[in-house]
PDB file of C-alpha atoms in Angstrom:
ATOM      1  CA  UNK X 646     -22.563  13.812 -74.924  1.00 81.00           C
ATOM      2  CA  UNK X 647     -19.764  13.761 -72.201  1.00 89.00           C
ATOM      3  CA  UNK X 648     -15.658  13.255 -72.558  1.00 92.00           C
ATOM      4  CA  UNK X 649     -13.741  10.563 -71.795  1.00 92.00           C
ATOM      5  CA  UNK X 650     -12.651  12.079 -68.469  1.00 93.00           C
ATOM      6  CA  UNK X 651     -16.390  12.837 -67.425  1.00 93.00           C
ATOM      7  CA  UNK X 652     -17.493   8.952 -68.687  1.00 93.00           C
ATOM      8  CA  UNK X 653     -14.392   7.718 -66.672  1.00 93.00           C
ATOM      9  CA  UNK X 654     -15.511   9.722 -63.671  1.00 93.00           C
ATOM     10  CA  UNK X 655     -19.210   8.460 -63.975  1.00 91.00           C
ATOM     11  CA  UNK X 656     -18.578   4.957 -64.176  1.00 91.00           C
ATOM     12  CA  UNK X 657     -15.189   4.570 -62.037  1.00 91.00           C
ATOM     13  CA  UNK X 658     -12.680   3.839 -64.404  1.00 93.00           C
ATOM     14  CA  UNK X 659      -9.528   5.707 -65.559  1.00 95.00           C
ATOM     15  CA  UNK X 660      -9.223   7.485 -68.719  1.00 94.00           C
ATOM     16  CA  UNK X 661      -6.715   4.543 -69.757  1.00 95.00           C
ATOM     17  CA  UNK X 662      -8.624   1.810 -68.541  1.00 95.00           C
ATOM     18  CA  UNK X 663     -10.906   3.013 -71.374  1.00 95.00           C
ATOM     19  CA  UNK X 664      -8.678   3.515 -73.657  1.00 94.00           C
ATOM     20  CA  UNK X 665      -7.358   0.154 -73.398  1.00 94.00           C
ATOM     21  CA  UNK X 666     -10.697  -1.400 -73.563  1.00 94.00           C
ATOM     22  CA  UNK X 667     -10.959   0.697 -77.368  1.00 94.00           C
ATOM     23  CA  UNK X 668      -7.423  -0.946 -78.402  1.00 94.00           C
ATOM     24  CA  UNK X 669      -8.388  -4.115 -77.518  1.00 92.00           C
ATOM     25  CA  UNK X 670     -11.888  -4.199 -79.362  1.00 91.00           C
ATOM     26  CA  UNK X 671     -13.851  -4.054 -76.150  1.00 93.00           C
ATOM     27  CA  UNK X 672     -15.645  -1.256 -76.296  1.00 93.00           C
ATOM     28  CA  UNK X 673     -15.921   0.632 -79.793  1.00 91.00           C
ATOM     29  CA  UNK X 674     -14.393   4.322 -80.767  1.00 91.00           C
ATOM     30  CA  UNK X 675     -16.980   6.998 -80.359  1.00 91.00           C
ATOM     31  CA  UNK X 676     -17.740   9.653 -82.521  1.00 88.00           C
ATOM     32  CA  UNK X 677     -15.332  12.735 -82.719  1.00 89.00           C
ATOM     33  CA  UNK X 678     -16.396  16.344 -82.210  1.00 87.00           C
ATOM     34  CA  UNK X 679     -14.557  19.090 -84.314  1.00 87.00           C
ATOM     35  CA  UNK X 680     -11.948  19.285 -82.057  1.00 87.00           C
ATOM     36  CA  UNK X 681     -11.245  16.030 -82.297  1.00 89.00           C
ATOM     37  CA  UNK X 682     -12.042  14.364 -78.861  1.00 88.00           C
ATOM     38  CA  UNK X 683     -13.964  11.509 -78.420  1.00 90.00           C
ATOM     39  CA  UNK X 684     -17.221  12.194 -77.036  1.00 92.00           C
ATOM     40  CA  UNK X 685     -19.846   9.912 -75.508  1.00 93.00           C
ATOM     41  CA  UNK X 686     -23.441   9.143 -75.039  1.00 91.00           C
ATOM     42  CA  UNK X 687     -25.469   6.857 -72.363  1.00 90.00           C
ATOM     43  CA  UNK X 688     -25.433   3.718 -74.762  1.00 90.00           C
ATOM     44  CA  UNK X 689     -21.600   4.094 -74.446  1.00 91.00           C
ATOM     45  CA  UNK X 690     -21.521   4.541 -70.223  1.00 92.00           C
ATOM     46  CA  UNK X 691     -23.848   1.376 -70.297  1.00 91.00           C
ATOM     47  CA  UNK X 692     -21.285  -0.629 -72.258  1.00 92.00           C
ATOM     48  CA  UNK X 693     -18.347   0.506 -70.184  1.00 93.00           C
ATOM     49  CA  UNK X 694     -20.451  -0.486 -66.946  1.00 93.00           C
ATOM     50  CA  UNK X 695     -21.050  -4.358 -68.699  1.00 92.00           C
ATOM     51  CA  UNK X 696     -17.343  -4.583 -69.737  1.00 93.00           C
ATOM     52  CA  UNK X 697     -16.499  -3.355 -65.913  1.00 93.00           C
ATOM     53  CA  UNK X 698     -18.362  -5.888 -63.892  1.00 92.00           C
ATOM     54  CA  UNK X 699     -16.999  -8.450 -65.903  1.00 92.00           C
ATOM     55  CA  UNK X 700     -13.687  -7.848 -65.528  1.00 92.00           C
ATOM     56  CA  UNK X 701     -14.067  -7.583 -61.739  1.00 90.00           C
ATOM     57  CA  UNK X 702     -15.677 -10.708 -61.769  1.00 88.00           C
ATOM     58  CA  UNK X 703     -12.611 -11.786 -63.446  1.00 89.00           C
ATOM     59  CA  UNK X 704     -13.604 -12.472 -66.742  1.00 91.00           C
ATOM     60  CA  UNK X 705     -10.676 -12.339 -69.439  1.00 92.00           C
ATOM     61  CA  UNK X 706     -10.988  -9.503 -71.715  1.00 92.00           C
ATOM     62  CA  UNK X 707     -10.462 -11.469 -74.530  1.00 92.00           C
ATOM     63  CA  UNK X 708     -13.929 -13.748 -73.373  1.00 92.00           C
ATOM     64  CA  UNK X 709     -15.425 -10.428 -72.631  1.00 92.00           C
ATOM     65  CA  UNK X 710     -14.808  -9.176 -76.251  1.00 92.00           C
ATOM     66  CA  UNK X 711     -16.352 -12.048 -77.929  1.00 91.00           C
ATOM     67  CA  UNK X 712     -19.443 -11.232 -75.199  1.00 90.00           C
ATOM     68  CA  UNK X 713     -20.270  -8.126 -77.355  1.00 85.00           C
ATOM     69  CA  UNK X 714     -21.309 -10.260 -80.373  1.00 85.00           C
ATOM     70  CA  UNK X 715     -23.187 -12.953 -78.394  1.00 88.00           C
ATOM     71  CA  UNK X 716     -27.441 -13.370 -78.375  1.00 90.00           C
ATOM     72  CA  UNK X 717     -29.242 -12.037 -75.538  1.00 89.00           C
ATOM     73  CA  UNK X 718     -29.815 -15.936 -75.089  1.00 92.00           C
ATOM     74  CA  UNK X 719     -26.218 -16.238 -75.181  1.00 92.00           C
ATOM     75  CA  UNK X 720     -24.815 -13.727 -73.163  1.00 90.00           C
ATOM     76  CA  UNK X 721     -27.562 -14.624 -70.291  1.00 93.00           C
ATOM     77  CA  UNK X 722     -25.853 -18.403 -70.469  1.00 93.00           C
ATOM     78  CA  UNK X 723     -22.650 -16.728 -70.311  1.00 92.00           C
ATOM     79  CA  UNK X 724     -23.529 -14.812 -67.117  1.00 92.00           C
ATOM     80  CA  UNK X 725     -24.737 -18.040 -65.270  1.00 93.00           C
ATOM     81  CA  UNK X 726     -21.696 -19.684 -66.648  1.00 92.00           C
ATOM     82  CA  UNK X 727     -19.685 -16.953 -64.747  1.00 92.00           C
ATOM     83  CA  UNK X 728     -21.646 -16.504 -61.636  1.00 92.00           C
ATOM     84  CA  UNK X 729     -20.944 -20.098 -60.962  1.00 92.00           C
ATOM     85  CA  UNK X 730     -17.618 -19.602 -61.251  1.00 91.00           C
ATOM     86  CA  UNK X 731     -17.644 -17.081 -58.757  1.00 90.00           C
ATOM     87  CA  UNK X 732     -19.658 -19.267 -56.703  1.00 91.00           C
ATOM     88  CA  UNK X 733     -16.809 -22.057 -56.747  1.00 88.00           C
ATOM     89  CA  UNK X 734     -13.884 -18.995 -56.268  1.00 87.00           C
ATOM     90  CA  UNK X 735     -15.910 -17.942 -53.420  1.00 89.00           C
ATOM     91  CA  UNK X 736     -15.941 -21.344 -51.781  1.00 86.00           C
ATOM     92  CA  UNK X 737     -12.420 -21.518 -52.050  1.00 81.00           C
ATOM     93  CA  UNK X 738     -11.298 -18.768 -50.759  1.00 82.00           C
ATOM     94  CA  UNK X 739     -13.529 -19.179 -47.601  1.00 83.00           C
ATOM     95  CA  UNK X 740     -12.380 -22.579 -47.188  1.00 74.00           C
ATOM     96  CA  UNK X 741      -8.605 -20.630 -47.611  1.00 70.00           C
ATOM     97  CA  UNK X 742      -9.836 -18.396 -45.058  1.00 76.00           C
ATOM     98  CA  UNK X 743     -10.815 -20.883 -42.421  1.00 73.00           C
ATOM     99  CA  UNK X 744      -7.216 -22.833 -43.052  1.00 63.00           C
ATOM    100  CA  UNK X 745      -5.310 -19.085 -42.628  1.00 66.00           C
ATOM    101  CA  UNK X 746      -7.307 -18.380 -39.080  1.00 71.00           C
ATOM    102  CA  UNK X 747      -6.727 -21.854 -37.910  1.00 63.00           C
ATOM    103  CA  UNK X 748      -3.002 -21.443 -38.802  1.00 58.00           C
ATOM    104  CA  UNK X 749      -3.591 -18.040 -36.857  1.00 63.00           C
ATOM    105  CA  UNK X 750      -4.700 -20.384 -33.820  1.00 65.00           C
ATOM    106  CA  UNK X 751      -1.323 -22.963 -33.639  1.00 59.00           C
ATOM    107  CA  UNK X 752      -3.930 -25.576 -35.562  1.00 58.00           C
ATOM    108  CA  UNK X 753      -2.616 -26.087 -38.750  1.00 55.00           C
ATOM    109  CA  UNK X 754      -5.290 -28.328 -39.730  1.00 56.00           C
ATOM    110  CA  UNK X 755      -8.208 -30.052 -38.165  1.00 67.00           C
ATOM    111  CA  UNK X 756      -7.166 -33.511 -37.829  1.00 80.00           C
ATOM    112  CA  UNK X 757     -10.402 -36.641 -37.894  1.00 87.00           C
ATOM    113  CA  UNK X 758     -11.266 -37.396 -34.434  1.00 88.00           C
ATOM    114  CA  UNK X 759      -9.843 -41.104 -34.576  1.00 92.00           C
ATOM    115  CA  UNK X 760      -6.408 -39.947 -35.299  1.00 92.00           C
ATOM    116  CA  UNK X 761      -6.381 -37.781 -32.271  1.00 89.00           C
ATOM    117  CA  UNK X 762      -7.451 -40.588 -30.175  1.00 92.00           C
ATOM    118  CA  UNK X 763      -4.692 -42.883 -31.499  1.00 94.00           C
ATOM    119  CA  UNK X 764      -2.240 -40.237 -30.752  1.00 93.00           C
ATOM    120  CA  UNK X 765      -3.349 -40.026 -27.153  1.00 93.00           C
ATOM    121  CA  UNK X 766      -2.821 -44.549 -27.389  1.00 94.00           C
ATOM    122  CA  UNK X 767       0.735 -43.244 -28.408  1.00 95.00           C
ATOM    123  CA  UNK X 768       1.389 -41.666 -25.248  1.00 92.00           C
ATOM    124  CA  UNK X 769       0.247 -43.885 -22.689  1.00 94.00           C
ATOM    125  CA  UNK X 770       1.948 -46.641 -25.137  1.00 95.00           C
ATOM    126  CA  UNK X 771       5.393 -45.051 -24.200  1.00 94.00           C
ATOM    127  CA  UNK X 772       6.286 -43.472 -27.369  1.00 95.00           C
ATOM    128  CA  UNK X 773       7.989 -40.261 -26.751  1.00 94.00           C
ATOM    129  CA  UNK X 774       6.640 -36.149 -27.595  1.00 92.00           C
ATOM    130  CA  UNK X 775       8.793 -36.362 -30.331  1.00 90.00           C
ATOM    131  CA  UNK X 776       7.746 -39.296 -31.828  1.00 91.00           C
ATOM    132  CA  UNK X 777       3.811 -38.561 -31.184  1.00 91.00           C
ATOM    133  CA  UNK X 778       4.652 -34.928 -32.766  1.00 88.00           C
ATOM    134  CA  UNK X 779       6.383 -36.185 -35.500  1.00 86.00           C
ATOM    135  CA  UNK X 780       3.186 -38.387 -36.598  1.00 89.00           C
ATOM    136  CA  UNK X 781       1.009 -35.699 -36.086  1.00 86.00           C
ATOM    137  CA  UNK X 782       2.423 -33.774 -38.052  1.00 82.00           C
ATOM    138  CA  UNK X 783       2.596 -36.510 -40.564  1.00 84.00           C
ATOM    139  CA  UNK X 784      -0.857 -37.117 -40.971  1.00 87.00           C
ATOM    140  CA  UNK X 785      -2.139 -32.848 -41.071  1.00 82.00           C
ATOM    141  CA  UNK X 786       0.117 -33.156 -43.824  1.00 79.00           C
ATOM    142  CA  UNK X 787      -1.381 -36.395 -45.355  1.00 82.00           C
ATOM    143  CA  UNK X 788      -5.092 -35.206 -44.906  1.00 82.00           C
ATOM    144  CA  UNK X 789      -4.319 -32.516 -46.703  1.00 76.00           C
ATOM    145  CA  UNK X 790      -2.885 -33.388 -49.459  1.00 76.00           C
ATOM    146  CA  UNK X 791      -4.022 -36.836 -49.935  1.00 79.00           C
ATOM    147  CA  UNK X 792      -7.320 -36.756 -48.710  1.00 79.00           C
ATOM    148  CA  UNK X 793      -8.758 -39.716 -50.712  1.00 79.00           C
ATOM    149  CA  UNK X 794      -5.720 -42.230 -49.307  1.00 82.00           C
ATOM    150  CA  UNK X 795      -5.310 -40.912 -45.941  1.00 86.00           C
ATOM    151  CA  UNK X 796      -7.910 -42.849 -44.254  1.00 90.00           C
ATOM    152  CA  UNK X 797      -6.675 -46.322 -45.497  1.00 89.00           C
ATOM    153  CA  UNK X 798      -3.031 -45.249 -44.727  1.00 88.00           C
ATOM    154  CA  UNK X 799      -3.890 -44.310 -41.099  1.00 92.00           C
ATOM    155  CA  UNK X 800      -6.261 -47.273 -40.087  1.00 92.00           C
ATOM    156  CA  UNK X 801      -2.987 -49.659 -41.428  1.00 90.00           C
ATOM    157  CA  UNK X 802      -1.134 -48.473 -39.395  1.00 91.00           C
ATOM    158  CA  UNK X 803      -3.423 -47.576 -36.358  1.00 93.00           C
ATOM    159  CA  UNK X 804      -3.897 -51.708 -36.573  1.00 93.00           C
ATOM    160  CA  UNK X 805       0.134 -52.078 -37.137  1.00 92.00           C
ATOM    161  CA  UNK X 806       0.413 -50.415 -34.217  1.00 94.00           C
ATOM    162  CA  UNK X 807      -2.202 -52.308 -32.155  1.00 93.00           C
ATOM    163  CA  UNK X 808      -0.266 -55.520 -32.218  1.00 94.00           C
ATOM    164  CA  UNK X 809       2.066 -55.308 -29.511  1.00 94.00           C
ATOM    165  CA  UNK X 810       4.757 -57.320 -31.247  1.00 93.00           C
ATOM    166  CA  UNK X 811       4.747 -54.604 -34.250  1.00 93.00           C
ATOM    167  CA  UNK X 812       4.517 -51.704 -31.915  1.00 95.00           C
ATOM    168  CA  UNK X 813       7.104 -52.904 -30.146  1.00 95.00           C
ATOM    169  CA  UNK X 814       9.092 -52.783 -33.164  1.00 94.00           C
ATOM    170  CA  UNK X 815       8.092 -48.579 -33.602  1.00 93.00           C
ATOM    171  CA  UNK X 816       8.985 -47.836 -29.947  1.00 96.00           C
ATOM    172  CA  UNK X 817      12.368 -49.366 -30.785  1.00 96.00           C
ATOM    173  CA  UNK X 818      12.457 -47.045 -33.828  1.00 94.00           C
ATOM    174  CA  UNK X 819      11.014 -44.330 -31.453  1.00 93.00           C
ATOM    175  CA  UNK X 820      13.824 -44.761 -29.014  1.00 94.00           C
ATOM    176  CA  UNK X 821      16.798 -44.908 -31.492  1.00 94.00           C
ATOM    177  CA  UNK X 822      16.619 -41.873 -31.996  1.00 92.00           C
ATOM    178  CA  UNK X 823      19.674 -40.743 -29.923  1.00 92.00           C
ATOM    179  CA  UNK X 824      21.989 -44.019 -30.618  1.00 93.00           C
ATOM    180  CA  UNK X 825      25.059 -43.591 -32.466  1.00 93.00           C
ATOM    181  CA  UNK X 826      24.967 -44.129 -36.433  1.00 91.00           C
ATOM    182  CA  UNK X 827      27.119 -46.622 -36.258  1.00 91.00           C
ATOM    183  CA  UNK X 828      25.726 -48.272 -33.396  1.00 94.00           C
ATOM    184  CA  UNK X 829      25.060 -52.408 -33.917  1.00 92.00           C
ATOM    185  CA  UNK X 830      21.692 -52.450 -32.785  1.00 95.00           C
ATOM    186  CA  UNK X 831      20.691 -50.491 -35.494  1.00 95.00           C
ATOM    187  CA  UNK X 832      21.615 -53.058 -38.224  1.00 95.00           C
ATOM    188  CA  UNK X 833      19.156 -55.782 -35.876  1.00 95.00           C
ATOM    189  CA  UNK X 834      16.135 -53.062 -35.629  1.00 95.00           C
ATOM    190  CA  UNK X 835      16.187 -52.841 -39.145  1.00 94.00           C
ATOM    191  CA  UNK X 836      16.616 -56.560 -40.066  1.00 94.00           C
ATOM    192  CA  UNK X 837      13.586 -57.159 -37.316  1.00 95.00           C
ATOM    193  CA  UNK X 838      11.359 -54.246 -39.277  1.00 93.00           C
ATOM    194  CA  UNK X 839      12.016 -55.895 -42.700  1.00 91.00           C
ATOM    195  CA  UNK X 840      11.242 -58.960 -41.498  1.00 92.00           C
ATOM    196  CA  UNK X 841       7.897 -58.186 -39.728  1.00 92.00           C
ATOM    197  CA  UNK X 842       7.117 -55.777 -42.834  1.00 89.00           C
ATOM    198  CA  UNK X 843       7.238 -58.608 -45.453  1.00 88.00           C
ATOM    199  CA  UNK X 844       5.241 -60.479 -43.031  1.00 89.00           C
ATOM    200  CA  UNK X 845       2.401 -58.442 -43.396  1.00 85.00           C
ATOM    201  CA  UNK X 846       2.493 -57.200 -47.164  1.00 82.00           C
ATOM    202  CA  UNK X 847       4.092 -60.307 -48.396  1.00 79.00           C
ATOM    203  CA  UNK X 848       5.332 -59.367 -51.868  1.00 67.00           C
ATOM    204  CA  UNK X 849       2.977 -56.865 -52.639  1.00 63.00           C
ATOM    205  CA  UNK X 850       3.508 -53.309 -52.802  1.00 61.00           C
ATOM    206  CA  UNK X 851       4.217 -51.694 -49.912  1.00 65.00           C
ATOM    207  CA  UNK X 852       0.817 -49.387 -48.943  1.00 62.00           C
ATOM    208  CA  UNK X 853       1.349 -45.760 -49.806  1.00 60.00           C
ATOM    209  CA  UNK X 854      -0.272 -42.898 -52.009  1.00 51.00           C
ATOM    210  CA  UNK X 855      -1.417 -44.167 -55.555  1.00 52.00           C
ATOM    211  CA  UNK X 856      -0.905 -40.920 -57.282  1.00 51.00           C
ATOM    212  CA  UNK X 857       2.688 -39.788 -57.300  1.00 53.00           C
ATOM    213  CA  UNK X 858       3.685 -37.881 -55.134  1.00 59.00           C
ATOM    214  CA  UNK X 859       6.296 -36.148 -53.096  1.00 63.00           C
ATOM    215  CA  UNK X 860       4.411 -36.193 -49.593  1.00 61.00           C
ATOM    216  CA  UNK X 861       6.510 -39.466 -48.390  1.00 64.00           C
ATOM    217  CA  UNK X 862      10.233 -38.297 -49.179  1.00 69.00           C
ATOM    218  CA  UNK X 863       9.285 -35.081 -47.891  1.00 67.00           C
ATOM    219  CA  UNK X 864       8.317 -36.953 -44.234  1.00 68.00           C
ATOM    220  CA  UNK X 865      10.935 -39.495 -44.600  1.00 69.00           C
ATOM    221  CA  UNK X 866      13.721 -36.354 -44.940  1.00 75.00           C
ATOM    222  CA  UNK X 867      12.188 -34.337 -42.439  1.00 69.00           C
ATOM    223  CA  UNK X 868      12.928 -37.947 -40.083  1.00 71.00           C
ATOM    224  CA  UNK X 869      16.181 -38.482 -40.677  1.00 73.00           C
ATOM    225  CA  UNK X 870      17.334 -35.079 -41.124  1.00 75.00           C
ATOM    226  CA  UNK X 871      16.816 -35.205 -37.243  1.00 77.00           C
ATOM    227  CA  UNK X 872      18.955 -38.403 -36.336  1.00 89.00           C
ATOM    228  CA  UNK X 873      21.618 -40.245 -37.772  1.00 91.00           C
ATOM    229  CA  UNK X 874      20.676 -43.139 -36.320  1.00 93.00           C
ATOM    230  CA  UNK X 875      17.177 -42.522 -38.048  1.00 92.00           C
ATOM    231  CA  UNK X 876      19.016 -41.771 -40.928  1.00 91.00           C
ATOM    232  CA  UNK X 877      21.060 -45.034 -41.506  1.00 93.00           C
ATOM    233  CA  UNK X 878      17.600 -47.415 -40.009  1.00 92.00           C
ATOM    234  CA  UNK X 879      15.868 -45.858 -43.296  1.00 89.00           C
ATOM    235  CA  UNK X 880      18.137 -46.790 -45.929  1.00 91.00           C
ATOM    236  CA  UNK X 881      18.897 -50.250 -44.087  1.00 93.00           C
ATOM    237  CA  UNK X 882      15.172 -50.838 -44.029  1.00 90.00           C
ATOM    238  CA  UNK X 883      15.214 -50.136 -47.691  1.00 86.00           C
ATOM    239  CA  UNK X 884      18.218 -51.745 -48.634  1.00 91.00           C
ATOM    240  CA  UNK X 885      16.585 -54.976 -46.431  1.00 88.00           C
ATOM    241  CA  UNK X 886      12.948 -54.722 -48.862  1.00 84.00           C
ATOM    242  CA  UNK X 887      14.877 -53.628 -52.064  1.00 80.00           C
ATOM    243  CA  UNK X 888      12.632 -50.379 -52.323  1.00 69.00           C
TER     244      UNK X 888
END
């Protein structure tokens, strides 16, 4: 028979841990010697032991309590219950990993190759760095979030921005960047980008993400917090498609 300190030392617990795991129901009270401290055998150090690699494996105490009272047949479920659920943890924090050490690299994430390619088109197109940074960013932020959607929002407007009457109408957008807010042309651009949009959609929705989702007013703000001009094409656009 050993003390609580001694049982604590053996497994690699503190005295409290243990302690706690009696209040709580986890592991039961020991017999008493006639001085009154709890003293312990091997049946008790194997329990503790259980109840510990559980609760690393982080298994609520209160799931690891109702453990004690399962069936061998039971607690052996339980345990492949659990070690999948490592399994999945594990996965995700290895796939958390690999987005941390690209972050570490400047590559925030790994963009499909086709998207690359079309921002390359971009450039030779005429559209300016900022413009080509700005949808790059847009779309790591897309795929990340939106994963399911992204693909069907990207190939729209890869093929929007094929015709070279609609990308026209983007380099415009591009290059209005540095007008004045109040600026004339500004109220034509976006009469000319309403138009062309209801053109294409017609009267259906407008393609975006199904679920909802604040991805899109987070890019639109980021956009026209950097130009007034941006700013004022935006809410004429809107104001133009009633959206």
């Amino acid at each position: 028979m050993i003390t609580i300190g001694q049982l604590a030392k053996y497994v690699g617990v503190s005295t409290k841990t243990i302690r706690v795991y009696h209040d709580k129901g986890l592991l039961p009270e020991p017999d008493r010697d006639a001085s009154g401290y709890r003293r312990y055998g091997a049946d008790d150090a194997i329990d503790l032991i259980k109840i510990r690699t559980l609760a690393e494996a982080g298994v609520p105490l209160a799931r690891i309590r109702d453990l004690r009272s399962a069936t061998d047949t039971e607690f052996q479920q339980a345990l492949g219950e659990i070690d999948d659920e490592l399994t999945a943890r594990i996965r995700g924090l290895q796939a958390t990993q690999g987005r941390l050490r690209r972050l570490a690299a400047g590559q925030l994430a790994p963009l499909p190759a086709e998207v690359g390619a079309h921002l390359e088109r971009l450039d030779r197109w005429g559209f300016t760095p900022r413009w080509v940074g700005l949808q790059r960013d847009l779309w790591i932020l897309v795929f990340a979030t939106h994963p399911d959607r992204a693909f069907a929002l990207f190939h729209d407007q890869a093929e929007t921005t094929a015709e070279p009457v609609l990308r026209q109408l983007y380099l415009d957008y591009d290059h209005a960047y540095d007008l004045s807010a109040d600026d004339p042309s500004i109220d034509e651009l976006a009469r000319r980008i309403a138009v062309a949009t209801r053109d294409r959609y017609g009267s259906d929705a407008l393609p975006g993400l199904d679920a909802p989702s604040d991805v899109p007013a987070l890019i639109q703000g980021s956009v026209n917090a950097s130009s007034p001009a941006w700013q004022r094409l935006d809410m004429l656009i809107r104001a133009h498609l009633g959206v």
